[in-house]
PDB file of C-alpha atoms in Angstrom:
ATOM      1  CA  UNK A   1      97.118 137.870 146.406  1.00  0.00           C
ATOM      2  CA  UNK A   2     100.643 137.110 147.671  1.00  0.00           C
ATOM      3  CA  UNK A   3     100.485 135.095 150.663  1.00  0.00           C
ATOM      4  CA  UNK A   4     103.014 134.673 153.075  1.00  0.00           C
ATOM      5  CA  UNK A   5     104.110 132.056 151.596  1.00  0.00           C
ATOM      6  CA  UNK A   6     104.613 133.302 149.211  1.00  0.00           C
ATOM      7  CA  UNK A   7     106.773 135.943 149.286  1.00  0.00           C
ATOM      8  CA  UNK A   8     108.773 133.364 151.469  1.00  0.00           C
ATOM      9  CA  UNK A   9     109.066 131.459 148.436  1.00  0.00           C
ATOM     10  CA  UNK A  10     110.093 134.505 145.679  1.00  0.00           C
ATOM     11  CA  UNK A  11     112.038 135.873 148.141  1.00  0.00           C
ATOM     12  CA  UNK A  12     114.171 132.642 149.030  1.00  0.00           C
ATOM     13  CA  UNK A  13     115.094 131.896 144.548  1.00  0.00           C
ATOM     14  CA  UNK A  14     115.656 135.736 144.171  1.00  0.00           C
ATOM     15  CA  UNK A  15     118.863 134.753 147.407  1.00  0.00           C
ATOM     16  CA  UNK A  16     119.219 132.077 144.445  1.00  0.00           C
ATOM     17  CA  UNK A  17     119.366 133.989 141.974  1.00  0.00           C
ATOM     18  CA  UNK A  18     122.404 133.490 140.775  1.00  0.00           C
ATOM     19  CA  UNK A  19     122.504 129.634 140.878  1.00  0.00           C
ATOM     20  CA  UNK A  20     119.315 130.279 138.631  1.00  0.00           C
ATOM     21  CA  UNK A  21     120.812 132.050 136.242  1.00  0.00           C
ATOM     22  CA  UNK A  22     123.814 128.974 136.424  1.00  0.00           C
ATOM     23  CA  UNK A  23     121.048 126.745 135.465  1.00  0.00           C
ATOM     24  CA  UNK A  24     119.428 128.539 132.318  1.00  0.00           C
ATOM     25  CA  UNK A  25     121.835 129.249 130.676  1.00  0.00           C
ATOM     26  CA  UNK A  26     123.359 124.898 130.622  1.00  0.00           C
ATOM     27  CA  UNK A  27     119.502 123.810 130.137  1.00  0.00           C
ATOM     28  CA  UNK A  28     119.754 126.008 126.940  1.00  0.00           C
ATOM     29  CA  UNK A  29     123.652 124.705 126.523  1.00  0.00           C
ATOM     30  CA  UNK A  30     122.049 121.228 127.220  1.00  0.00           C
ATOM     31  CA  UNK A  31     118.526 122.233 125.097  1.00  0.00           C
ATOM     32  CA  UNK A  32     121.341 123.469 121.839  1.00  0.00           C
ATOM     33  CA  UNK A  33     123.260 120.574 121.375  1.00  0.00           C
ATOM     34  CA  UNK A  34     120.776 117.992 122.272  1.00  0.00           C
ATOM     35  CA  UNK A  35     118.244 119.278 119.342  1.00  0.00           C
ATOM     36  CA  UNK A  36     121.466 119.762 116.984  1.00  0.00           C
ATOM     37  CA  UNK A  37     122.553 116.657 114.297  1.00  0.00           C
ATOM     38  CA  UNK A  38     124.224 115.009 116.478  1.00  0.00           C
ATOM     39  CA  UNK A  39     121.705 113.816 118.608  1.00  0.00           C
ATOM     40  CA  UNK A  40     118.833 114.362 116.431  1.00  0.00           C
ATOM     41  CA  UNK A  41     118.812 113.796 113.287  1.00  0.00           C
ATOM     42  CA  UNK A  42     116.217 116.616 111.120  1.00  0.00           C
ATOM     43  CA  UNK A  43     113.415 115.777 109.309  1.00  0.00           C
ATOM     44  CA  UNK A  44     112.238 117.173 106.045  1.00  0.00           C
ATOM     45  CA  UNK A  45     108.850 117.689 105.236  1.00  0.00           C
ATOM     46  CA  UNK A  46     107.267 117.154 101.952  1.00  0.00           C
ATOM     47  CA  UNK A  47     103.626 117.844 101.574  1.00  0.00           C
ATOM     48  CA  UNK A  48     100.589 117.282  98.759  1.00  0.00           C
ATOM     49  CA  UNK A  49      97.157 118.341  98.294  1.00  0.00           C
ATOM     50  CA  UNK A  50      94.308 115.865  96.567  1.00  0.00           C
ATOM     51  CA  UNK A  51      91.082 115.379  96.104  1.00  0.00           C
ATOM     52  CA  UNK A  52      89.413 112.977  94.947  1.00  0.00           C
ATOM     53  CA  UNK A  53      87.452 112.324  91.284  1.00  0.00           C
ATOM     54  CA  UNK A  54      85.974 109.657  89.697  1.00  0.00           C
ATOM     55  CA  UNK A  55      85.622 107.527  92.388  1.00  0.00           C
ATOM     56  CA  UNK A  56      82.101 106.426  91.818  1.00  0.00           C
ATOM     57  CA  UNK A  57      79.610 105.469  95.151  1.00  0.00           C
ATOM     58  CA  UNK A  58      80.795 102.989  97.311  1.00  0.00           C
ATOM     59  CA  UNK A  59      77.605 102.285 100.511  1.00  0.00           C
ATOM     60  CA  UNK A  60      77.208 105.798 102.254  1.00  0.00           C
ATOM     61  CA  UNK A  61      80.632 107.000 101.993  1.00  0.00           C
ATOM     62  CA  UNK A  62      81.708 110.076 100.153  1.00  0.00           C
ATOM     63  CA  UNK A  63      84.489 110.774  98.248  1.00  0.00           C
ATOM     64  CA  UNK A  64      86.974 112.083 100.302  1.00  0.00           C
ATOM     65  CA  UNK A  65      85.971 109.390 103.057  1.00  0.00           C
ATOM     66  CA  UNK A  66      86.515 106.350 100.056  1.00  0.00           C
ATOM     67  CA  UNK A  67      90.273 107.736  99.551  1.00  0.00           C
ATOM     68  CA  UNK A  68      91.018 108.580 103.566  1.00  0.00           C
ATOM     69  CA  UNK A  69      90.779 104.719 103.034  1.00  0.00           C
ATOM     70  CA  UNK A  70      92.485 104.009 100.482  1.00  0.00           C
ATOM     71  CA  UNK A  71      95.617 105.590 101.680  1.00  0.00           C
ATOM     72  CA  UNK A  72      95.050 103.740 105.309  1.00  0.00           C
ATOM     73  CA  UNK A  73      94.685 100.577 103.522  1.00  0.00           C
ATOM     74  CA  UNK A  74      97.735  98.030 104.043  1.00  0.00           C
ATOM     75  CA  UNK A  75      98.038  97.396  99.676  1.00  0.00           C
ATOM     76  CA  UNK A  76      99.717 100.721  99.609  1.00  0.00           C
ATOM     77  CA  UNK A  77     101.751 100.838 102.029  1.00  0.00           C
ATOM     78  CA  UNK A  78     103.225  97.086 100.652  1.00  0.00           C
ATOM     79  CA  UNK A  79     103.319  99.016  97.682  1.00  0.00           C
ATOM     80  CA  UNK A  80     105.565 102.308  98.968  1.00  0.00           C
ATOM     81  CA  UNK A  81     107.630  99.484 101.018  1.00  0.00           C
ATOM     82  CA  UNK A  82     108.067  97.308  97.875  1.00  0.00           C
ATOM     83  CA  UNK A  83     108.612 100.821  94.529  1.00  0.00           C
ATOM     84  CA  UNK A  84     110.628 102.767  97.659  1.00  0.00           C
ATOM     85  CA  UNK A  85     112.807  99.849  99.335  1.00  0.00           C
ATOM     86  CA  UNK A  86     111.503 101.275 102.579  1.00  0.00           C
ATOM     87  CA  UNK A  87     112.835  98.594 105.261  1.00  0.00           C
ATOM     88  CA  UNK A  88     116.472 100.233 104.479  1.00  0.00           C
ATOM     89  CA  UNK A  89     115.560 103.935 105.025  1.00  0.00           C
ATOM     90  CA  UNK A  90     113.485 102.818 107.944  1.00  0.00           C
ATOM     91  CA  UNK A  91     116.913 100.123 109.020  1.00  0.00           C
ATOM     92  CA  UNK A  92     114.218  97.284 109.011  1.00  0.00           C
ATOM     93  CA  UNK A  93     114.845  93.850 108.631  1.00  0.00           C
ATOM     94  CA  UNK A  94     112.258  91.869 106.040  1.00  0.00           C
ATOM     95  CA  UNK A  95     113.290  88.363 108.029  1.00  0.00           C
ATOM     96  CA  UNK A  96     112.246  89.364 111.518  1.00  0.00           C
ATOM     97  CA  UNK A  97     108.694  88.111 112.338  1.00  0.00           C
ATOM     98  CA  UNK A  98     107.926  91.725 114.180  1.00  0.00           C
ATOM     99  CA  UNK A  99     108.861  92.995 110.855  1.00  0.00           C
ATOM    100  CA  UNK A 100     104.954  93.867 109.635  1.00  0.00           C
ATOM    101  CA  UNK A 101     104.599  94.941 112.972  1.00  0.00           C
ATOM    102  CA  UNK A 102     107.688  97.443 113.507  1.00  0.00           C
ATOM    103  CA  UNK A 103     106.754  98.755 109.716  1.00  0.00           C
ATOM    104  CA  UNK A 104     103.632  99.957 110.381  1.00  0.00           C
ATOM    105  CA  UNK A 105     104.312 101.745 113.378  1.00  0.00           C
ATOM    106  CA  UNK A 106     107.337 103.368 110.863  1.00  0.00           C
ATOM    107  CA  UNK A 107     105.264 104.198 108.103  1.00  0.00           C
ATOM    108  CA  UNK A 108     102.015 105.603 110.593  1.00  0.00           C
ATOM    109  CA  UNK A 109     104.893 108.287 112.656  1.00  0.00           C
ATOM    110  CA  UNK A 110     106.586 109.052 109.419  1.00  0.00           C
ATOM    111  CA  UNK A 111     102.887 109.673 106.991  1.00  0.00           C
ATOM    112  CA  UNK A 112     100.287 111.414 108.117  1.00  0.00           C
ATOM    113  CA  UNK A 113      97.123 111.967 105.916  1.00  0.00           C
ATOM    114  CA  UNK A 114      94.729 114.381 107.062  1.00  0.00           C
ATOM    115  CA  UNK A 115      91.449 115.317 105.703  1.00  0.00           C
ATOM    116  CA  UNK A 116      90.246 119.187 105.705  1.00  0.00           C
ATOM    117  CA  UNK A 117      87.140 121.146 106.401  1.00  0.00           C
ATOM    118  CA  UNK A 118      86.797 121.641 102.002  1.00  0.00           C
ATOM    119  CA  UNK A 119      87.104 117.919 101.681  1.00  0.00           C
ATOM    120  CA  UNK A 120      90.515 117.339  99.587  1.00  0.00           C
ATOM    121  CA  UNK A 121      93.183 115.335 101.368  1.00  0.00           C
ATOM    122  CA  UNK A 122      96.257 116.487 102.747  1.00  0.00           C
ATOM    123  CA  UNK A 123      99.968 113.972 102.496  1.00  0.00           C
ATOM    124  CA  UNK A 124     102.352 114.289 104.989  1.00  0.00           C
ATOM    125  CA  UNK A 125     105.399 112.478 104.591  1.00  0.00           C
ATOM    126  CA  UNK A 126     108.475 113.361 107.187  1.00  0.00           C
ATOM    127  CA  UNK A 127     112.093 111.619 105.884  1.00  0.00           C
ATOM    128  CA  UNK A 128     115.688 112.202 107.224  1.00  0.00           C
ATOM    129  CA  UNK A 129     116.041 112.410 103.500  1.00  0.00           C
ATOM    130  CA  UNK A 130     114.472 116.108 101.942  1.00  0.00           C
ATOM    131  CA  UNK A 131     114.322 114.563  97.598  1.00  0.00           C
ATOM    132  CA  UNK A 132     113.928 111.059  99.437  1.00  0.00           C
ATOM    133  CA  UNK A 133     110.257 112.708 101.511  1.00  0.00           C
ATOM    134  CA  UNK A 134     109.120 113.960  98.259  1.00  0.00           C
ATOM    135  CA  UNK A 135     109.203 110.943  95.777  1.00  0.00           C
ATOM    136  CA  UNK A 136     107.313 109.007  98.806  1.00  0.00           C
ATOM    137  CA  UNK A 137     104.778 111.596  98.759  1.00  0.00           C
ATOM    138  CA  UNK A 138     104.709 110.829  94.805  1.00  0.00           C
ATOM    139  CA  UNK A 139     104.323 107.626  94.982  1.00  0.00           C
ATOM    140  CA  UNK A 140     101.702 107.363  97.012  1.00  0.00           C
ATOM    141  CA  UNK A 141     100.257 109.588  94.839  1.00  0.00           C
ATOM    142  CA  UNK A 142     100.646 107.290  91.850  1.00  0.00           C
ATOM    143  CA  UNK A 143     100.158 104.314  93.718  1.00  0.00           C
ATOM    144  CA  UNK A 144      96.604 104.996  95.021  1.00  0.00           C
ATOM    145  CA  UNK A 145      95.718 105.869  91.605  1.00  0.00           C
ATOM    146  CA  UNK A 146      97.664 102.440  90.772  1.00  0.00           C
ATOM    147  CA  UNK A 147      94.893 100.865  93.079  1.00  0.00           C
ATOM    148  CA  UNK A 148      91.196 102.754  92.436  1.00  0.00           C
ATOM    149  CA  UNK A 149      92.318 101.979  88.551  1.00  0.00           C
ATOM    150  CA  UNK A 150      92.809  98.136  89.742  1.00  0.00           C
ATOM    151  CA  UNK A 151      89.292  97.455  91.434  1.00  0.00           C
ATOM    152  CA  UNK A 152      87.208  99.508  88.685  1.00  0.00           C
ATOM    153  CA  UNK A 153      89.077  97.206  86.026  1.00  0.00           C
ATOM    154  CA  UNK A 154      88.017  94.205  88.749  1.00  0.00           C
ATOM    155  CA  UNK A 155      84.528  95.357  88.507  1.00  0.00           C
ATOM    156  CA  UNK A 156      84.220  96.399  84.926  1.00  0.00           C
ATOM    157  CA  UNK A 157      85.686  92.572  83.764  1.00  0.00           C
ATOM    158  CA  UNK A 158      82.743  91.526  86.569  1.00  0.00           C
ATOM    159  CA  UNK A 159      80.038  93.338  84.043  1.00  0.00           C
ATOM    160  CA  UNK A 160      81.968  92.008  81.145  1.00  0.00           C
ATOM    161  CA  UNK A 161      81.686  88.488  82.067  1.00  0.00           C
ATOM    162  CA  UNK A 162      77.877  89.078  83.279  1.00  0.00           C
ATOM    163  CA  UNK A 163      77.020  90.817  80.487  1.00  0.00           C
ATOM    164  CA  UNK A 164      78.404  87.964  78.374  1.00  0.00           C
ATOM    165  CA  UNK A 165      77.219  85.159  80.288  1.00  0.00           C
ATOM    166  CA  UNK A 166      73.092  87.134  79.100  1.00  0.00           C
ATOM    167  CA  UNK A 167      74.406  88.028  75.811  1.00  0.00           C
ATOM    168  CA  UNK A 168      74.826  84.469  74.982  1.00  0.00           C
ATOM    169  CA  UNK A 169      71.943  82.452  76.875  1.00  0.00           C
ATOM    170  CA  UNK A 170      69.609  85.322  74.934  1.00  0.00           C
ATOM    171  CA  UNK A 171      71.357  84.081  71.468  1.00  0.00           C
ATOM    172  CA  UNK A 172      71.330  80.466  72.852  1.00  0.00           C
ATOM    173  CA  UNK A 173      66.689  81.459  73.611  1.00  0.00           C
ATOM    174  CA  UNK A 174      66.716  83.294  70.173  1.00  0.00           C
ATOM    175  CA  UNK A 175      68.382  80.355  68.195  1.00  0.00           C
ATOM    176  CA  UNK A 176      65.743  77.836  70.251  1.00  0.00           C
ATOM    177  CA  UNK A 177      62.351  80.098  69.018  1.00  0.00           C
ATOM    178  CA  UNK A 178      63.558  81.107  65.490  1.00  0.00           C
ATOM    179  CA  UNK A 179      64.332  76.573  64.844  1.00  0.00           C
ATOM    180  CA  UNK A 180      60.717  76.614  66.349  1.00  0.00           C
ATOM    181  CA  UNK A 181      59.307  79.802  63.546  1.00  0.00           C
ATOM    182  CA  UNK A 182      61.284  78.145  61.231  1.00  0.00           C
ATOM    183  CA  UNK A 183      58.820  74.823  61.208  1.00  0.00           C
ATOM    184  CA  UNK A 184      55.622  76.446  60.897  1.00  0.00           C
ATOM    185  CA  UNK A 185      56.774  78.123  58.516  1.00  0.00           C
ATOM    186  CA  UNK A 186      57.449  74.975  56.415  1.00  0.00           C
ATOM    187  CA  UNK A 187      54.957  72.964  57.527  1.00  0.00           C
ATOM    188  CA  UNK A 188      52.025  75.576  57.395  1.00  0.00           C
ATOM    189  CA  UNK A 189      53.497  78.525  55.684  1.00  0.00           C
ATOM    190  CA  UNK A 190      53.484  80.894  57.936  1.00  0.00           C
ATOM    191  CA  UNK A 191      55.362  84.220  57.078  1.00  0.00           C
ATOM    192  CA  UNK A 192      53.231  86.329  59.053  1.00  0.00           C
ATOM    193  CA  UNK A 193      50.298  86.379  61.255  1.00  0.00           C
ATOM    194  CA  UNK A 194      48.357  88.831  60.772  1.00  0.00           C
ATOM    195  CA  UNK A 195      48.847  89.360  56.726  1.00  0.00           C
ATOM    196  CA  UNK A 196      48.151  86.469  56.073  1.00  0.00           C
ATOM    197  CA  UNK A 197      45.101  85.923  58.471  1.00  0.00           C
ATOM    198  CA  UNK A 198      43.981  89.181  56.500  1.00  0.00           C
ATOM    199  CA  UNK A 199      44.193  88.528  53.336  1.00  0.00           C
ATOM    200  CA  UNK A 200      42.945  85.131  54.397  1.00  0.00           C
ATOM    201  CA  UNK A 201      39.583  86.306  55.692  1.00  0.00           C
ATOM    202  CA  UNK A 202      39.587  89.129  52.708  1.00  0.00           C
ATOM    203  CA  UNK A 203      40.010  86.010  50.171  1.00  0.00           C
ATOM    204  CA  UNK A 204      37.319  83.591  51.692  1.00  0.00           C
ATOM    205  CA  UNK A 205      34.551  86.247  51.876  1.00  0.00           C
ATOM    206  CA  UNK A 206      35.100  87.296  48.815  1.00  0.00           C
ATOM    207  CA  UNK A 207      34.796  84.116  46.946  1.00  0.00           C
ATOM    208  CA  UNK A 208      31.421  83.682  49.074  1.00  0.00           C
ATOM    209  CA  UNK A 209      30.611  86.870  47.133  1.00  0.00           C
ATOM    210  CA  UNK A 210      31.684  85.930  43.884  1.00  0.00           C
ATOM    211  CA  UNK A 211      29.502  81.955  44.205  1.00  0.00           C
ATOM    212  CA  UNK A 212      32.892  80.019  44.170  1.00  0.00           C
ATOM    213  CA  UNK A 213      32.731  77.116  44.455  1.00  0.00           C
ATOM    214  CA  UNK A 214      32.318  74.987  47.441  1.00  0.00           C
ATOM    215  CA  UNK A 215      35.831  72.874  46.619  1.00  0.00           C
ATOM    216  CA  UNK A 216      37.219  76.447  46.174  1.00  0.00           C
ATOM    217  CA  UNK A 217      35.508  77.689  49.703  1.00  0.00           C
ATOM    218  CA  UNK A 218      36.554  74.200  51.335  1.00  0.00           C
ATOM    219  CA  UNK A 219      40.161  75.103  50.401  1.00  0.00           C
ATOM    220  CA  UNK A 220      39.974  78.819  51.450  1.00  0.00           C
ATOM    221  CA  UNK A 221      38.025  77.809  54.940  1.00  0.00           C
ATOM    222  CA  UNK A 222      40.822  74.683  54.827  1.00  0.00           C
ATOM    223  CA  UNK A 223      43.359  77.830  54.923  1.00  0.00           C
ATOM    224  CA  UNK A 224      42.424  79.747  57.361  1.00  0.00           C
ATOM    225  CA  UNK A 225      41.708  77.107  60.191  1.00  0.00           C
ATOM    226  CA  UNK A 226      45.226  76.426  59.589  1.00  0.00           C
ATOM    227  CA  UNK A 227      46.596  79.514  59.932  1.00  0.00           C
ATOM    228  CA  UNK A 228      44.440  79.417  63.362  1.00  0.00           C
ATOM    229  CA  UNK A 229      45.629  75.989  64.885  1.00  0.00           C
ATOM    230  CA  UNK A 230      48.987  77.420  64.528  1.00  0.00           C
ATOM    231  CA  UNK A 231      49.225  81.481  63.610  1.00  0.00           C
ATOM    232  CA  UNK A 232      47.995  81.720  67.664  1.00  0.00           C
ATOM    233  CA  UNK A 233      51.327  79.788  68.558  1.00  0.00           C
ATOM    234  CA  UNK A 234      53.491  81.818  65.491  1.00  0.00           C
ATOM    235  CA  UNK A 235      52.177  84.717  66.888  1.00  0.00           C
ATOM    236  CA  UNK A 236      53.570  84.003  70.336  1.00  0.00           C
ATOM    237  CA  UNK A 237      56.858  82.875  69.230  1.00  0.00           C
ATOM    238  CA  UNK A 238      57.344  85.576  67.376  1.00  0.00           C
ATOM    239  CA  UNK A 239      56.388  88.820  70.100  1.00  0.00           C
ATOM    240  CA  UNK A 240      59.382  86.138  72.438  1.00  0.00           C
ATOM    241  CA  UNK A 241      61.672  86.134  69.687  1.00  0.00           C
ATOM    242  CA  UNK A 242      61.583  90.402  69.538  1.00  0.00           C
ATOM    243  CA  UNK A 243      61.659  90.257  73.268  1.00  0.00           C
ATOM    244  CA  UNK A 244      65.016  88.634  73.187  1.00  0.00           C
ATOM    245  CA  UNK A 245      66.298  90.013  70.469  1.00  0.00           C
ATOM    246  CA  UNK A 246      65.426  93.761  72.747  1.00  0.00           C
ATOM    247  CA  UNK A 247      66.964  92.139  75.487  1.00  0.00           C
ATOM    248  CA  UNK A 248      69.927  90.971  73.329  1.00  0.00           C
ATOM    249  CA  UNK A 249      70.258  94.316  72.227  1.00  0.00           C
ATOM    250  CA  UNK A 250      69.933  96.010  75.419  1.00  0.00           C
ATOM    251  CA  UNK A 251      73.296  93.414  77.123  1.00  0.00           C
ATOM    252  CA  UNK A 252      75.111  94.427  74.387  1.00  0.00           C
ATOM    253  CA  UNK A 253      75.343  98.210  74.394  1.00  0.00           C
ATOM    254  CA  UNK A 254      76.213  97.860  78.401  1.00  0.00           C
ATOM    255  CA  UNK A 255      78.650  94.725  76.841  1.00  0.00           C
ATOM    256  CA  UNK A 256      80.271  97.796  74.902  1.00  0.00           C
ATOM    257  CA  UNK A 257      79.785 100.851  76.925  1.00  0.00           C
ATOM    258  CA  UNK A 258      82.352  98.642  79.466  1.00  0.00           C
ATOM    259  CA  UNK A 259      84.803  98.224  76.904  1.00  0.00           C
ATOM    260  CA  UNK A 260      84.793 101.057  75.771  1.00  0.00           C
ATOM    261  CA  UNK A 261      85.661 102.095  79.861  1.00  0.00           C
ATOM    262  CA  UNK A 262      87.960  99.211  80.135  1.00  0.00           C
ATOM    263  CA  UNK A 263      90.321 100.740  77.464  1.00  0.00           C
ATOM    264  CA  UNK A 264      90.050 104.464  78.604  1.00  0.00           C
ATOM    265  CA  UNK A 265      92.818 105.537  81.161  1.00  0.00           C
ATOM    266  CA  UNK A 266      90.793 107.740  84.676  1.00  0.00           C
ATOM    267  CA  UNK A 267      92.708 109.909  87.458  1.00  0.00           C
ATOM    268  CA  UNK A 268      90.802 109.253  90.415  1.00  0.00           C
ATOM    269  CA  UNK A 269      92.757 112.162  92.323  1.00  0.00           C
ATOM    270  CA  UNK A 270      93.235 116.188  91.334  1.00  0.00           C
ATOM    271  CA  UNK A 271      96.370 117.235  92.690  1.00  0.00           C
ATOM    272  CA  UNK A 272      95.806 121.303  94.025  1.00  0.00           C
ATOM    273  CA  UNK A 273      99.423 120.816  95.191  1.00  0.00           C
ATOM    274  CA  UNK A 274     102.671 118.329  93.499  1.00  0.00           C
ATOM    275  CA  UNK A 275     104.624 116.891  96.368  1.00  0.00           C
ATOM    276  CA  UNK A 276     107.109 119.473  97.315  1.00  0.00           C
ATOM    277  CA  UNK A 277     110.472 119.269  97.719  1.00  0.00           C
ATOM    278  CA  UNK A 278     111.524 120.472 101.008  1.00  0.00           C
ATOM    279  CA  UNK A 279     114.114 122.808 102.074  1.00  0.00           C
ATOM    280  CA  UNK A 280     113.935 123.364 105.843  1.00  0.00           C
ATOM    281  CA  UNK A 281     113.996 120.969 108.345  1.00  0.00           C
ATOM    282  CA  UNK A 282     110.146 120.521 110.283  1.00  0.00           C
ATOM    283  CA  UNK A 283     111.510 117.973 112.783  1.00  0.00           C
ATOM    284  CA  UNK A 284     112.676 118.623 115.379  1.00  0.00           C
ATOM    285  CA  UNK A 285     111.532 122.283 116.189  1.00  0.00           C
ATOM    286  CA  UNK A 286     115.109 123.837 117.731  1.00  0.00           C
ATOM    287  CA  UNK A 287     114.105 126.765 119.598  1.00  0.00           C
ATOM    288  CA  UNK A 288     110.485 124.591 121.577  1.00  0.00           C
ATOM    289  CA  UNK A 289     113.334 122.402 122.631  1.00  0.00           C
ATOM    290  CA  UNK A 290     115.416 124.773 124.282  1.00  0.00           C
ATOM    291  CA  UNK A 291     112.517 126.494 125.682  1.00  0.00           C
ATOM    292  CA  UNK A 292     111.415 123.248 127.294  1.00  0.00           C
ATOM    293  CA  UNK A 293     114.160 122.446 128.280  1.00  0.00           C
ATOM    294  CA  UNK A 294     115.139 125.498 129.739  1.00  0.00           C
ATOM    295  CA  UNK A 295     112.063 125.958 131.504  1.00  0.00           C
ATOM    296  CA  UNK A 296     111.842 122.763 133.322  1.00  0.00           C
ATOM    297  CA  UNK A 297     115.462 123.308 134.585  1.00  0.00           C
ATOM    298  CA  UNK A 298     114.282 125.796 135.939  1.00  0.00           C
ATOM    299  CA  UNK A 299     111.195 124.478 137.462  1.00  0.00           C
ATOM    300  CA  UNK A 300     113.125 121.574 139.339  1.00  0.00           C
ATOM    301  CA  UNK A 301     116.263 124.300 139.928  1.00  0.00           C
ATOM    302  CA  UNK A 302     113.702 125.854 142.197  1.00  0.00           C
ATOM    303  CA  UNK A 303     111.502 122.862 143.219  1.00  0.00           C
ATOM    304  CA  UNK A 304     115.264 121.897 143.896  1.00  0.00           C
ATOM    305  CA  UNK A 305     115.864 125.103 146.446  1.00  0.00           C
ATOM    306  CA  UNK A 306     112.778 125.057 148.359  1.00  0.00           C
ATOM    307  CA  UNK A 307     112.612 121.979 149.228  1.00  0.00           C
ATOM    308  CA  UNK A 308     117.087 122.230 149.998  1.00  0.00           C
ATOM    309  CA  UNK A 309     115.348 125.157 152.337  1.00  0.00           C
ATOM    310  CA  UNK A 310     112.681 123.061 154.058  1.00  0.00           C
ATOM    311  CA  UNK A 311     115.558 120.620 154.541  1.00  0.00           C
ATOM    312  CA  UNK A 312     117.226 123.096 156.880  1.00  0.00           C
ATOM    313  CA  UNK A 313     114.752 124.816 158.485  1.00  0.00           C
ATOM    314  CA  UNK A 314     113.916 121.282 159.455  1.00  0.00           C
ATOM    315  CA  UNK A 315     117.185 120.787 160.619  1.00  0.00           C
ATOM    316  CA  UNK A 316     119.002 123.635 162.899  1.00  0.00           C
ATOM    317  CA  UNK A 317     115.498 122.768 165.110  1.00  0.00           C
ATOM    318  CA  UNK A 318     117.460 119.290 166.199  1.00  0.00           C
ATOM    319  CA  UNK A 319     121.051 120.604 166.591  1.00  0.00           C
ATOM    320  CA  UNK A 320     120.231 123.153 168.654  1.00  0.00           C
ATOM    321  CA  UNK A 321     117.849 120.493 171.141  1.00  0.00           C
TER     322      UNK A 321
END
């Protein structure tokens, strides 16, 4: 419901309609001029959409969150800075003590990474040159892939070194056990403990049954005692040898798998939409600037006329007195 005060304001502004039209027209002209390339150099937006792939698990982060961390990393910024010579693009002095701060601020203003509800990442690059915007966007995709590949290769080489050390230790253990077993073979004639004990027992009991001489029985018994004396040690060593060989072969399989991984070339992003070459400017939004300037000017004009009217009403009684 309109009050008396509101009606007076509307009546006042209605009496100033010509002035407000002039203000509006001038504001539109000013908005057009301000938003022109003379004052606001247009920027173009190159956009791409990617999904993460083959990243592997890290802590509790999802693959998309990992990809966002990589996009926002300092290493990626430095790679793009060097590859695209962005200090020239952004008019920065590399010798300036504030270079890093200024570059990061401008880069973050011109490059946007947004995670979508579909677990993809939208990359938006703004630049005065549409081809440069596309080139920076493509460079981001290429370098983030190279960064992940480098990280995975470094991790793979760590595993290679670990498995290589394990294999070397297992070979050393196998050689040590084999040396002791060879001594037992040469000194006591132990080749296959289980088979030899079985055969010696058969021979001994057959000799007893067939009535062999005491000397022959003593020789067979001495052979059995020799096997019993060193056979247990040989059996333990044989089991150790088997275990060491199994562990060596397991490490060798893992080592070979990592060597194959190192020779493969994986892609760590799936590009859904490649960086486009923009044809229309994305900034400034001219109609929005003109509308904002016009509405702001009209508001200030109305405010000015209301204040001016109040001042006149205050000054009139003073003059009469």
